[in-house]
Structure formats: C-alpha cells, structure tokens
Amino acid sequence: MANAMITGWGKCMPEAVLSNHDLEQIVDTSDEWITTRTGIKERRISHAEVSDMSAVAGAHALAAAGKTAADLDLIIVGTCTGDSLIPSTASLVQAKLEAWQAGAFDVNAACSGFIYSLVIGSNMIAAGTHRTVLVIGAEKLHYHLDFTNRATAVLFGDGAGAVVLEATDEDVGLLASELGMDGSAASILCIPEHGTSGDRRNPDPRESGINMDGPEVFRRAVTTMGDASVRVLEKAGISLDDIGLLIPHQANVRIIDATARRLKLDPAKVMINIESYGNTSAATIPVALTEALESHRIEPGAIIVLAAFGAGLSWGAAVIRWGQRVEPLGTSAAALPPNNRSTMDLLAPNLEFFGHLASS
Ligand code: UT7
C-alpha cells in the first residue's frame, strides 16, 4: 500500500490589505478589541476569484515538487466560497493549470475543508487509484461578509494554499486522521439563502452574510480541536513529546492557545500566522504549512499535527510524518493578475449591498 508524501507546497495571498484600523472606519470596532479577542491585525481582500488564487497556489506547489500540471491525476479543492455552484472550482483550476489528465472535485467542509481534502487525497493514493494529487484550500470569504456586522466582519479574509501529494513506499505521510461532524448544530455557523432552502417568493437577503454564534462556536472549537488531536496521536501511536509542529486552523489565537495547552506544547512548536491573514477558512492550514516551511520550522522527518473546526459543524485532525526534503525543488513565477484598485474600492460593492439592506 502506497503512502502519500507531501512533496510540494505553495500559497497565494492577494495583495490588498484590510487592517484593523481600516475596519474602524467601516464598523463600530477597534484595533484593541480585535487584537486582544482574536489575535488578528490584518487580512487580505482578493480582486480575483477562488479558482485564480487556487491555480496560483497550485502552480507554486507543483514547482516545489518538481512536477508539472501534466503529472497530476487528481485535483481536490477544499472551499466553501467557490466561484460558482456549478461547475466546481476544481474544474476551473484544472483548466487554468491545463492539468488535462486530472480528475477534479470540490470538498465543502468549511474551515475543515483542507484536512478533509488531504485525507481523501492521501487515501486515494493509499488505495492505489491515484499517484499525484494536488490538494488546495482556498476561499474568498469577504464576498459573504456583511461589513455592517462587527461580529463577523473583523474575522475573515481571503487566500489560498496548496500541497502536492505523491505516492511513495517510504514510511511518511498521513499516519492517522479523524473527520468529524455535528450536523445537529449546523445553524450556529452558516450562510443562509445561498441554496435551495432559500424562499424565492419571500427572500430575506438580509440573512445572506455569514451568521455565527461566535461564543458557542468558540466553546466547541476549544474542546474539539484539542480532543481530536489527542485521539489521532493515540491512533498513530505517537506521544505528545514527539510532536515537531502543530499547525492549527487560524480562527482565533485563543482557540489555538487552548489547543496547544491540551497537547502540553511549547509555544515554539505552534504555527501561528493569524495576525497577517485572519480566518481564511479552508486556506489557513496549507498557507500556514507553506509559511512554516519558508521559515524553516519543519525538520526532516518531523511529526506534524493538523487540527481544524468550522461550519457543519465539522472538524478534522491529522498526524503526518514529514519526508526528508524541506526545501522546494523549484519555484514558479505564477501570480494573480495585477490589482489596480484600493482595498476600499474592492469592498465597495459589498458595503453598498449590505448597507442598502440595513437601511431598507
Ligand atoms: O473558523 C471556525 C469558525 N469560527 C470560529 O472559530 C470563531 C469562534 N468564535 C470566536 O472566535 C469569538 O467568539 C469571537 C472572536 C467571534 C467573539 O469573541 P468573544 O470574546 O466570544 O466576544 P463576544 O461575542 O462574547 O462579545 C463580547 C463583547 C460584546 O459586547 P457586550 O455585549 O459585552 O457589551 C460584543 O458586542 O464584544 C462585543 N463585540 C465587539 N466589540 C468590538 C463583538 N464583536 C466586536 C467587535 N468589535 N468586532
């Protein structure tokens, strides 16, 4: 049975920055509140689509793996904010990369989408049906943000990250995983009115932004991410002392700290970049993984724990043994098309839409 080794990694973070101070101009909030309650200082706003960011991150991951798009036999995109309902974002990514030999599909597990996708890709390699899989986590969450609602407007951002999985006989890759769900609590984090449950005769577009009971999601995330991480480590037969790096979903630095405490981890073994990007849902883990490699925080053969929690309510945890190579084999010049609009300009359609609804 083949193992699935991560051989390439990459990210695509759009240039436009929305700082906490910028948000103070839009909604009743403060840099102090956002920083102390969440750890976020700024986030990115994309002028391009999820498939564009995905393709750029994917091209960087392929270059790091020393592969081309022609080598891919599968593309999985974890996203809950894809370009359209159909086709899937993965199909658009396949075309943008010209990965004509690859099957492609999306996975919607919200913030747990990358872990779900990584586990699916790894298990398809283990099953022998696929050998080279591109796994992407990508979101354009700002599209769904009501910037008149301070409870959610300050939390989310846009971006994409990707990894290449390759079949290998080496004892590396996914050692154990858990994919969990509590659908009975789905309504505490949702975007209503974007599917067939919407009432066309009596639409209530005021509810179309992200709805979240923050404190309840917080409470559940704190216990679930830590407990699931402990369970996957036990399943893999790995002790807490052997963890090289925890790469958690970046939703709130207080949730990350609680997860690290549950694993009795030294803060030096926890990857945190939430201050720069906020919560990019399925993108947080592959982006943080890429930045961990860029900053030389992953040692050859390291044990890495991934944990996430999000809408569904979904969660995922995984233990990975890294391979020997921690440097990319190559680089790519792939980039988003140039953006000549200011951040406020990019937010204008959104402010107009939700502002109009608030005053109607
Ligand atoms: O990706 C997975 C899904 N998401 C998450 O995991 C997020 C989980 N939840 C959280 O991270 C936190 O619950 C939040 C960051 C969303 C909120 O933090 P909190 O400490 O739970 O605050 P709260 O909602 O209990 O609100 C406390 C106070 C309230 O004021 P009062 O009633 O005490 O006067 C809020 O109105 O903070 C107020 N508040 C704000 N003030 C300034 C809420 N949002 C803001 C804001 N700026 N943006």
CSV table of C-alpha atoms and ligand atoms in Angstrom, one decimal:
chain,number,residue,atom,x,y,z
A,1,MET,CA,0.0,0.0,0.0
A,2,ALA,CA,1.5,3.4,-1.0
A,3,ASN,CA,1.9,6.3,1.4
A,4,ALA,CA,1.1,9.9,0.3
A,5,MET,CA,4.1,12.2,0.8
A,6,ILE,CA,3.7,16.0,0.7
A,7,THR,CA,6.4,16.9,-1.9
A,8,GLY,CA,5.3,20.4,-2.8
A,9,TRP,CA,3.7,23.4,-1.1
A,10,GLY,CA,2.6,26.9,-2.1
A,11,LYS,CA,0.3,29.8,-1.3
A,12,CYS,CA,-1.4,32.7,-3.0
A,13,MET,CA,-2.3,35.7,-0.8
A,14,PRO,CA,-3.9,38.6,-2.6
A,15,GLU,CA,-2.0,42.0,-2.3
A,16,ALA,CA,-4.8,44.2,-0.9
A,17,VAL,CA,-4.6,44.5,2.9
A,18,LEU,CA,-7.5,45.4,5.1
A,19,SER,CA,-6.1,46.4,8.6
A,20,ASN,CA,-8.0,46.7,11.9
A,21,HIS,CA,-7.6,50.4,11.6
A,22,ASP,CA,-9.3,50.4,8.2
A,23,LEU,CA,-12.2,48.4,9.8
A,24,GLU,CA,-12.5,51.1,12.5
A,25,GLN,CA,-13.6,53.4,9.6
A,26,ILE,CA,-16.3,50.9,8.4
A,27,VAL,CA,-17.9,49.4,11.5
A,28,ASP,CA,-18.1,50.0,15.3
A,29,THR,CA,-14.9,48.2,16.4
A,30,SER,CA,-11.3,48.9,17.5
A,31,ASP,CA,-7.9,47.5,16.8
A,32,GLU,CA,-7.6,46.9,20.5
A,33,TRP,CA,-10.7,44.7,20.6
A,34,ILE,CA,-9.8,42.7,17.5
A,35,THR,CA,-6.2,42.2,18.6
A,36,THR,CA,-6.9,41.1,22.2
A,37,ARG,CA,-10.0,39.0,21.4
A,38,THR,CA,-8.7,37.3,18.2
A,39,GLY,CA,-5.0,37.9,17.5
A,40,ILE,CA,-5.8,39.4,14.1
A,41,LYS,CA,-4.1,42.6,12.9
A,42,GLU,CA,-5.0,42.5,9.2
A,43,ARG,CA,-6.4,40.3,6.4
A,44,ARG,CA,-6.3,40.2,2.6
A,45,ILE,CA,-9.1,41.1,0.2
A,46,SER,CA,-9.0,39.4,-3.2
A,47,HIS,CA,-9.6,41.1,-6.5
A,48,ALA,CA,-9.5,37.7,-8.2
A,49,GLU,CA,-11.7,34.6,-7.9
A,50,VAL,CA,-11.1,31.5,-5.7
A,51,SER,CA,-10.1,29.5,-8.8
A,52,ASP,CA,-7.4,32.1,-9.7
A,53,MET,CA,-5.9,32.0,-6.2
A,54,SER,CA,-6.1,28.2,-6.2
A,55,ALA,CA,-4.3,27.9,-9.6
A,56,VAL,CA,-1.5,30.2,-8.4
A,57,ALA,CA,-1.0,28.4,-5.1
A,58,GLY,CA,-1.2,25.1,-7.1
A,59,ALA,CA,1.4,26.3,-9.6
A,60,HIS,CA,3.8,27.1,-6.7
A,61,ALA,CA,3.2,23.7,-5.1
A,62,LEU,CA,3.8,21.9,-8.4
A,63,ALA,CA,7.1,23.8,-8.8
A,64,ALA,CA,8.2,23.0,-5.3
A,65,ALA,CA,7.5,19.3,-6.0
A,66,GLY,CA,9.4,19.5,-9.3
A,67,LYS,CA,6.3,18.4,-11.1
A,68,THR,CA,4.2,19.9,-13.9
A,69,ALA,CA,0.4,20.0,-14.2
A,70,ALA,CA,0.6,17.1,-16.7
A,71,ASP,CA,1.8,14.9,-13.9
A,72,LEU,CA,-1.4,15.4,-11.9
A,73,ASP,CA,-4.1,12.7,-11.9
A,74,LEU,CA,-6.4,14.4,-9.4
A,75,ILE,CA,-7.2,17.9,-8.1
A,76,ILE,CA,-9.2,18.4,-4.8
A,77,VAL,CA,-10.2,21.9,-3.8
A,78,GLY,CA,-11.4,22.4,-0.2
A,79,THR,CA,-13.6,25.5,-0.4
A,80,CYS,CA,-17.0,26.8,0.8
A,81,THR,CA,-16.8,30.1,-1.2
A,82,GLY,CA,-16.2,28.7,-4.7
A,83,ASP,CA,-16.6,30.8,-7.9
A,84,SER,CA,-20.0,29.2,-8.7
A,85,LEU,CA,-22.3,26.3,-7.6
A,86,ILE,CA,-21.5,24.6,-10.9
A,87,PRO,CA,-19.0,24.0,-12.3
A,88,SER,CA,-16.9,23.1,-9.3
A,89,THR,CA,-14.0,25.4,-8.5
A,90,ALA,CA,-11.7,22.4,-9.1
A,91,SER,CA,-12.8,22.1,-12.7
A,92,LEU,CA,-11.8,25.8,-13.3
A,93,VAL,CA,-8.5,25.1,-11.6
A,94,GLN,CA,-7.9,22.1,-13.8
A,95,ALA,CA,-8.4,24.3,-16.9
A,96,LYS,CA,-6.3,27.2,-15.5
A,97,LEU,CA,-3.4,24.8,-14.8
A,98,GLU,CA,-4.0,22.8,-18.0
A,99,ALA,CA,-3.9,19.6,-16.0
A,100,TRP,CA,-5.8,17.7,-18.6
A,101,GLN,CA,-5.1,14.2,-17.1
A,102,ALA,CA,-6.5,15.1,-13.8
A,103,GLY,CA,-10.0,14.4,-12.4
A,104,ALA,CA,-11.2,17.3,-10.2
A,105,PHE,CA,-13.8,18.0,-7.5
A,106,ASP,CA,-14.5,20.3,-4.6
A,107,VAL,CA,-14.9,19.4,-0.9
A,108,ASN,CA,-17.1,21.6,1.3
A,109,ALA,CA,-16.3,21.0,4.9
A,110,ALA,CA,-15.8,24.8,5.5
A,111,CYS,CA,-12.8,25.5,7.8
A,112,SER,CA,-12.1,21.8,8.0
A,113,GLY,CA,-12.0,21.6,4.2
A,114,PHE,CA,-8.3,21.2,3.8
A,115,ILE,CA,-7.9,18.4,6.3
A,116,TYR,CA,-10.9,16.6,4.7
A,117,SER,CA,-9.3,17.0,1.3
A,118,LEU,CA,-5.9,15.9,2.4
A,119,VAL,CA,-7.3,12.8,4.0
A,120,ILE,CA,-9.3,12.0,0.9
A,121,GLY,CA,-6.3,12.6,-1.4
A,122,SER,CA,-4.0,10.5,0.8
A,123,ASN,CA,-6.5,7.6,1.0
A,124,MET,CA,-6.9,7.6,-2.8
A,125,ILE,CA,-3.2,7.3,-3.1
A,126,ALA,CA,-3.2,4.5,-0.5
A,127,ALA,CA,-6.0,2.8,-2.4
A,128,GLY,CA,-3.8,2.8,-5.5
A,129,THR,CA,-6.2,4.6,-7.7
A,130,HIS,CA,-4.1,7.9,-7.9
A,131,ARG,CA,-0.4,8.7,-7.7
A,132,THR,CA,0.0,12.5,-7.9
A,133,VAL,CA,-2.7,14.6,-6.2
A,134,LEU,CA,-3.0,18.4,-5.9
A,135,VAL,CA,-4.8,19.4,-2.7
A,136,ILE,CA,-5.9,23.0,-2.3
A,137,GLY,CA,-7.6,25.1,0.4
A,138,ALA,CA,-8.9,28.4,-0.9
A,139,GLU,CA,-11.5,31.0,0.0
A,140,LYS,CA,-12.9,34.4,-0.9
A,141,LEU,CA,-14.8,35.0,2.3
A,142,HIS,CA,-15.0,38.7,2.0
A,143,TYR,CA,-17.7,38.3,-0.7
A,144,HIS,CA,-20.0,36.9,2.0
A,145,LEU,CA,-19.2,39.4,4.8
A,146,ASP,CA,-21.7,41.9,6.0
A,147,PHE,CA,-19.4,44.8,6.9
A,148,THR,CA,-22.1,46.4,8.9
A,149,ASN,CA,-21.9,43.4,11.3
A,150,ARG,CA,-18.9,43.7,13.6
A,151,ALA,CA,-19.4,40.2,15.0
A,152,THR,CA,-18.2,38.6,11.7
A,153,ALA,CA,-16.7,41.4,9.6
A,154,VAL,CA,-13.4,41.6,11.5
A,155,LEU,CA,-12.7,37.8,11.5
A,156,PHE,CA,-12.3,36.6,7.9
A,157,GLY,CA,-10.1,37.1,4.9
A,158,ASP,CA,-9.2,35.7,1.5
A,159,GLY,CA,-6.3,33.4,0.3
A,160,ALA,CA,-5.2,30.0,-0.9
A,161,GLY,CA,-2.7,27.3,-0.1
A,162,ALA,CA,-1.9,24.0,-1.8
A,163,VAL,CA,0.2,20.8,-1.4
A,164,VAL,CA,1.2,18.1,-3.9
A,165,LEU,CA,0.8,14.5,-2.6
A,166,GLU,CA,2.9,11.8,-4.3
A,167,ALA,CA,2.8,8.0,-3.9
A,168,THR,CA,5.8,6.6,-2.1
A,169,ASP,CA,7.0,3.4,-0.4
A,170,GLU,CA,8.7,5.5,2.4
A,171,ASP,CA,7.1,5.4,5.8
A,172,VAL,CA,5.9,9.0,5.6
A,173,GLY,CA,2.6,11.0,5.1
A,174,LEU,CA,-0.7,10.6,6.9
A,175,LEU,CA,-0.3,8.4,10.0
A,176,ALA,CA,-3.8,8.8,11.4
A,177,SER,CA,-6.8,11.1,11.0
A,178,GLU,CA,-10.3,11.9,12.2
A,179,LEU,CA,-13.0,13.6,10.2
A,180,GLY,CA,-15.9,14.6,12.5
A,181,MET,CA,-19.2,16.4,12.2
A,182,ASP,CA,-22.1,17.5,14.4
A,183,GLY,CA,-24.8,18.4,11.9
A,184,SER,CA,-27.3,19.0,14.7
A,185,ALA,CA,-25.6,22.3,15.5
A,186,ALA,CA,-25.2,23.4,11.8
A,187,SER,CA,-27.3,26.6,12.3
A,188,ILE,CA,-24.8,28.3,14.6
A,189,LEU,CA,-22.4,28.9,11.7
A,190,CYS,CA,-24.0,29.3,8.3
A,191,ILE,CA,-24.6,31.4,5.2
A,192,PRO,CA,-28.3,31.1,4.5
A,193,GLU,CA,-30.2,31.9,1.3
A,194,HIS,CA,-27.5,30.6,-0.9
A,195,GLY,CA,-29.1,27.3,-1.9
A,196,THR,CA,-32.4,25.6,-2.5
A,197,SER,CA,-33.5,26.2,1.1
A,198,GLY,CA,-34.0,29.9,0.2
A,199,ASP,CA,-37.5,31.1,-0.3
A,200,ARG,CA,-37.7,32.7,-3.8
A,201,ARG,CA,-41.2,34.1,-3.1
A,202,ASN,CA,-40.2,35.7,0.2
A,203,PRO,CA,-36.5,36.2,0.1
A,204,ASP,CA,-34.7,37.6,3.1
A,205,PRO,CA,-31.4,38.8,1.7
A,206,ARG,CA,-30.5,40.4,5.0
A,207,GLU,CA,-29.5,37.0,6.2
A,208,SER,CA,-27.2,36.3,3.3
A,209,GLY,CA,-24.0,37.2,5.1
A,210,ILE,CA,-22.1,34.8,7.4
A,211,ASN,CA,-24.3,34.1,10.5
A,212,MET,CA,-22.3,32.9,13.6
A,213,ASP,CA,-22.9,32.4,17.2
A,214,GLY,CA,-19.3,33.2,18.0
A,215,PRO,CA,-19.1,32.3,21.7
A,216,GLU,CA,-20.8,28.9,21.1
A,217,VAL,CA,-18.5,28.1,18.1
A,218,PHE,CA,-15.6,29.2,20.3
A,219,ARG,CA,-16.6,26.9,23.1
A,220,ARG,CA,-17.0,23.9,20.9
A,221,ALA,CA,-13.8,24.6,18.9
A,222,VAL,CA,-11.7,24.9,22.0
A,223,THR,CA,-12.6,21.4,23.3
A,224,THR,CA,-13.0,19.6,19.9
A,225,MET,CA,-9.6,20.6,18.3
A,226,GLY,CA,-7.6,19.6,21.3
A,227,ASP,CA,-9.5,16.3,22.0
A,228,ALA,CA,-9.4,15.3,18.3
A,229,SER,CA,-5.7,16.0,18.2
A,230,VAL,CA,-5.1,13.8,21.2
A,231,ARG,CA,-7.2,11.0,19.7
A,232,VAL,CA,-5.3,11.0,16.3
A,233,LEU,CA,-2.0,10.9,18.1
A,234,GLU,CA,-3.1,7.9,20.2
A,235,LYS,CA,-4.3,6.2,17.0
A,236,ALA,CA,-0.9,6.8,15.4
A,237,GLY,CA,0.9,5.6,18.5
A,238,ILE,CA,2.8,9.0,18.7
A,239,SER,CA,3.5,10.6,22.1
A,240,LEU,CA,2.9,14.3,22.8
A,241,ASP,CA,6.7,14.7,23.2
A,242,ASP,CA,7.3,13.7,19.6
A,243,ILE,CA,5.2,16.5,18.1
A,244,GLY,CA,7.5,18.7,15.9
A,245,LEU,CA,4.9,21.3,15.0
A,246,LEU,CA,1.2,21.9,15.5
A,247,ILE,CA,-0.4,23.7,12.5
A,248,PRO,CA,-3.9,24.5,13.7
A,249,HIS,CA,-6.7,26.3,11.8
A,250,GLN,CA,-6.3,30.0,12.4
A,251,ALA,CA,-9.7,31.2,13.6
A,252,ASN,CA,-8.8,32.8,16.9
A,253,VAL,CA,-5.4,32.9,18.7
A,254,ARG,CA,-7.2,32.0,22.0
A,255,ILE,CA,-8.6,28.8,20.4
A,256,ILE,CA,-5.0,28.0,19.1
A,257,ASP,CA,-3.6,28.6,22.6
A,258,ALA,CA,-6.2,26.3,24.2
A,259,THR,CA,-5.4,23.5,21.7
A,260,ALA,CA,-1.7,23.9,22.3
A,261,ARG,CA,-2.3,23.7,26.1
A,262,ARG,CA,-4.3,20.5,25.7
A,263,LEU,CA,-1.3,19.0,23.8
A,264,LYS,CA,1.1,20.4,26.5
A,265,LEU,CA,3.0,22.0,23.7
A,266,ASP,CA,5.8,24.6,24.0
A,267,PRO,CA,4.6,27.7,22.1
A,268,ALA,CA,7.7,27.4,19.8
A,269,LYS,CA,6.0,24.2,18.4
A,270,VAL,CA,2.8,26.0,17.3
A,271,MET,CA,2.5,27.7,13.9
A,272,ILE,CA,0.6,31.0,14.2
A,273,ASN,CA,0.1,33.5,11.3
A,274,ILE,CA,-3.4,34.7,12.1
A,275,GLU,CA,-2.2,38.2,12.7
A,276,SER,CA,-1.5,38.6,9.0
A,277,TYR,CA,-4.4,36.9,7.3
A,278,GLY,CA,-7.3,36.4,9.8
A,279,ASN,CA,-9.5,33.4,9.3
A,280,THR,CA,-9.3,32.2,5.7
A,281,SER,CA,-11.3,29.0,6.4
A,282,ALA,CA,-10.0,26.0,4.3
A,283,ALA,CA,-6.9,28.0,3.3
A,284,THR,CA,-5.5,28.6,6.8
A,285,ILE,CA,-3.7,25.3,7.2
A,286,PRO,CA,-2.0,25.0,3.8
A,287,VAL,CA,-0.9,28.6,4.0
A,288,ALA,CA,0.5,28.2,7.5
A,289,LEU,CA,2.2,24.9,6.4
A,290,THR,CA,3.8,26.8,3.5
A,291,GLU,CA,5.0,29.6,5.7
A,292,ALA,CA,6.3,27.1,8.3
A,293,LEU,CA,8.5,25.6,5.5
A,294,GLU,CA,9.5,29.0,4.3
A,295,SER,CA,10.6,29.9,7.8
A,296,HIS,CA,12.5,26.6,8.3
A,297,ARG,CA,10.2,25.4,11.1
A,298,ILE,CA,9.8,21.9,9.8
A,299,GLU,CA,12.6,19.5,10.3
A,300,PRO,CA,13.2,16.5,8.0
A,301,GLY,CA,11.1,13.6,9.4
A,302,ALA,CA,9.1,15.8,11.7
A,303,ILE,CA,5.8,14.8,13.2
A,304,ILE,CA,3.2,17.4,12.3
A,305,VAL,CA,-0.3,17.7,13.8
A,306,LEU,CA,-3.1,19.5,11.9
A,307,ALA,CA,-6.4,20.4,13.5
A,308,ALA,CA,-9.4,22.4,12.3
A,309,PHE,CA,-13.0,23.2,13.3
A,310,GLY,CA,-15.7,25.0,11.3
A,311,ALA,CA,-19.2,25.2,9.8
A,312,GLY,CA,-21.1,21.9,9.7
A,313,LEU,CA,-20.1,21.8,12.5
A,314,SER,CA,-17.2,20.0,11.0
A,315,TRP,CA,-13.8,19.1,12.5
A,316,GLY,CA,-10.7,17.3,11.3
A,317,ALA,CA,-7.4,16.3,12.8
A,318,ALA,CA,-4.4,14.6,11.2
A,319,VAL,CA,-0.9,13.4,12.1
A,320,ILE,CA,1.7,13.5,9.4
A,321,ARG,CA,5.3,12.3,9.3
A,322,TRP,CA,7.2,14.7,7.0
A,323,GLY,CA,9.7,13.4,4.5
A,324,GLN,CA,13.4,14.2,4.3
A,325,ARG,CA,13.1,17.2,2.0
A,326,VAL,CA,12.1,20.5,3.5
A,327,GLU,CA,13.3,22.7,0.6
A,328,PRO,CA,11.4,23.3,-2.7
A,329,LEU,CA,12.8,21.7,-5.8
A,330,GLY,CA,11.8,24.7,-7.9
A,331,THR,CA,9.9,28.0,-8.0
A,332,SER,CA,7.1,29.3,-10.1
A,333,ALA,CA,6.5,32.9,-11.4
A,334,ALA,CA,2.7,32.3,-11.2
A,335,ALA,CA,0.9,35.3,-9.8
A,336,LEU,CA,-2.6,36.8,-9.8
A,337,PRO,CA,-3.4,39.4,-12.5
A,338,PRO,CA,-2.3,42.9,-11.3
A,339,ASN,CA,-4.7,44.7,-9.0
A,340,ASN,CA,-5.1,48.4,-9.5
A,341,ARG,CA,-7.9,49.0,-7.1
A,342,SER,CA,-7.6,50.1,-3.5
A,343,THR,CA,-8.9,47.9,-0.7
A,344,MET,CA,-11.9,50.2,0.0
A,345,ASP,CA,-12.7,50.1,-3.8
A,346,LEU,CA,-12.7,46.3,-3.7
A,347,LEU,CA,-15.1,46.4,-0.7
A,348,ALA,CA,-17.4,49.0,-2.3
A,349,PRO,CA,-19.9,46.5,-3.9
A,350,ASN,CA,-20.2,44.7,-0.6
A,351,LEU,CA,-20.7,47.9,1.5
A,352,GLU,CA,-23.3,49.0,-0.9
A,353,PHE,CA,-25.2,45.7,-0.9
A,354,PHE,CA,-25.3,45.2,2.9
A,355,GLY,CA,-25.5,49.0,3.7
A,356,HIS,CA,-28.5,49.2,1.3
A,357,LEU,CA,-30.2,46.2,3.1
A,358,ALA,CA,-29.5,47.7,6.5
A,359,SER,CA,-31.2,50.9,5.6
A,360,SER,CA,-34.1,49.4,3.6
B,1,UT7,O1,-13.4,29.1,11.7
B,1,UT7,C1,-14.3,28.5,12.6
B,1,UT7,C2,-15.4,29.3,12.9
B,1,UT7,N1,-15.1,30.4,13.7
B,1,UT7,C3,-14.6,30.4,14.9
B,1,UT7,O2,-14.0,29.5,15.4
B,1,UT7,C4,-14.8,31.7,15.7
B,1,UT7,C5,-15.2,31.3,17.1
B,1,UT7,N2,-15.5,32.5,18.0
B,1,UT7,C6,-14.7,33.5,18.3
B,1,UT7,O3,-13.5,33.5,17.9
B,1,UT7,C7,-15.1,34.5,19.3
B,1,UT7,O4,-16.3,34.1,19.9
B,1,UT7,C8,-15.4,35.9,18.6
B,1,UT7,C9,-14.0,36.5,18.3
B,1,UT7,C10,-16.2,35.8,17.4
B,1,UT7,C11,-16.0,36.8,19.6
B,1,UT7,O5,-15.2,36.9,20.8
B,1,UT7,P1,-15.9,36.8,22.2
B,1,UT7,O6,-14.9,37.0,23.2
B,1,UT7,O7,-16.6,35.5,22.2
B,1,UT7,O8,-16.9,38.0,22.3
B,1,UT7,P2,-18.5,38.1,22.4
B,1,UT7,O9,-19.1,37.7,21.1
B,1,UT7,O10,-18.9,37.4,23.6
B,1,UT7,O11,-18.7,39.6,22.6
B,1,UT7,C12,-18.2,40.3,23.7
B,1,UT7,C13,-18.5,41.8,23.6
B,1,UT7,C14,-19.9,42.1,23.2
B,1,UT7,O12,-20.2,43.3,23.9
B,1,UT7,P3,-21.0,43.4,25.2
B,1,UT7,O13,-22.3,42.7,25.0
B,1,UT7,O14,-20.2,42.7,26.2
B,1,UT7,O15,-21.2,44.9,25.5
B,1,UT7,C15,-19.9,42.3,21.7
B,1,UT7,O16,-21.0,43.1,21.3
B,1,UT7,O17,-17.7,42.3,22.5
B,1,UT7,C16,-18.6,43.0,21.5
B,1,UT7,N3,-18.1,42.8,20.2
B,1,UT7,C17,-17.2,43.7,19.6
B,1,UT7,N4,-16.7,44.8,20.0
B,1,UT7,C18,-15.9,45.5,19.2
B,1,UT7,C19,-18.3,41.8,19.3
B,1,UT7,N5,-17.6,42.0,18.2
B,1,UT7,C20,-16.9,43.1,18.3
B,1,UT7,C21,-16.1,43.8,17.5
B,1,UT7,N6,-15.5,45.0,18.0
B,1,UT7,N7,-15.7,43.4,16.3
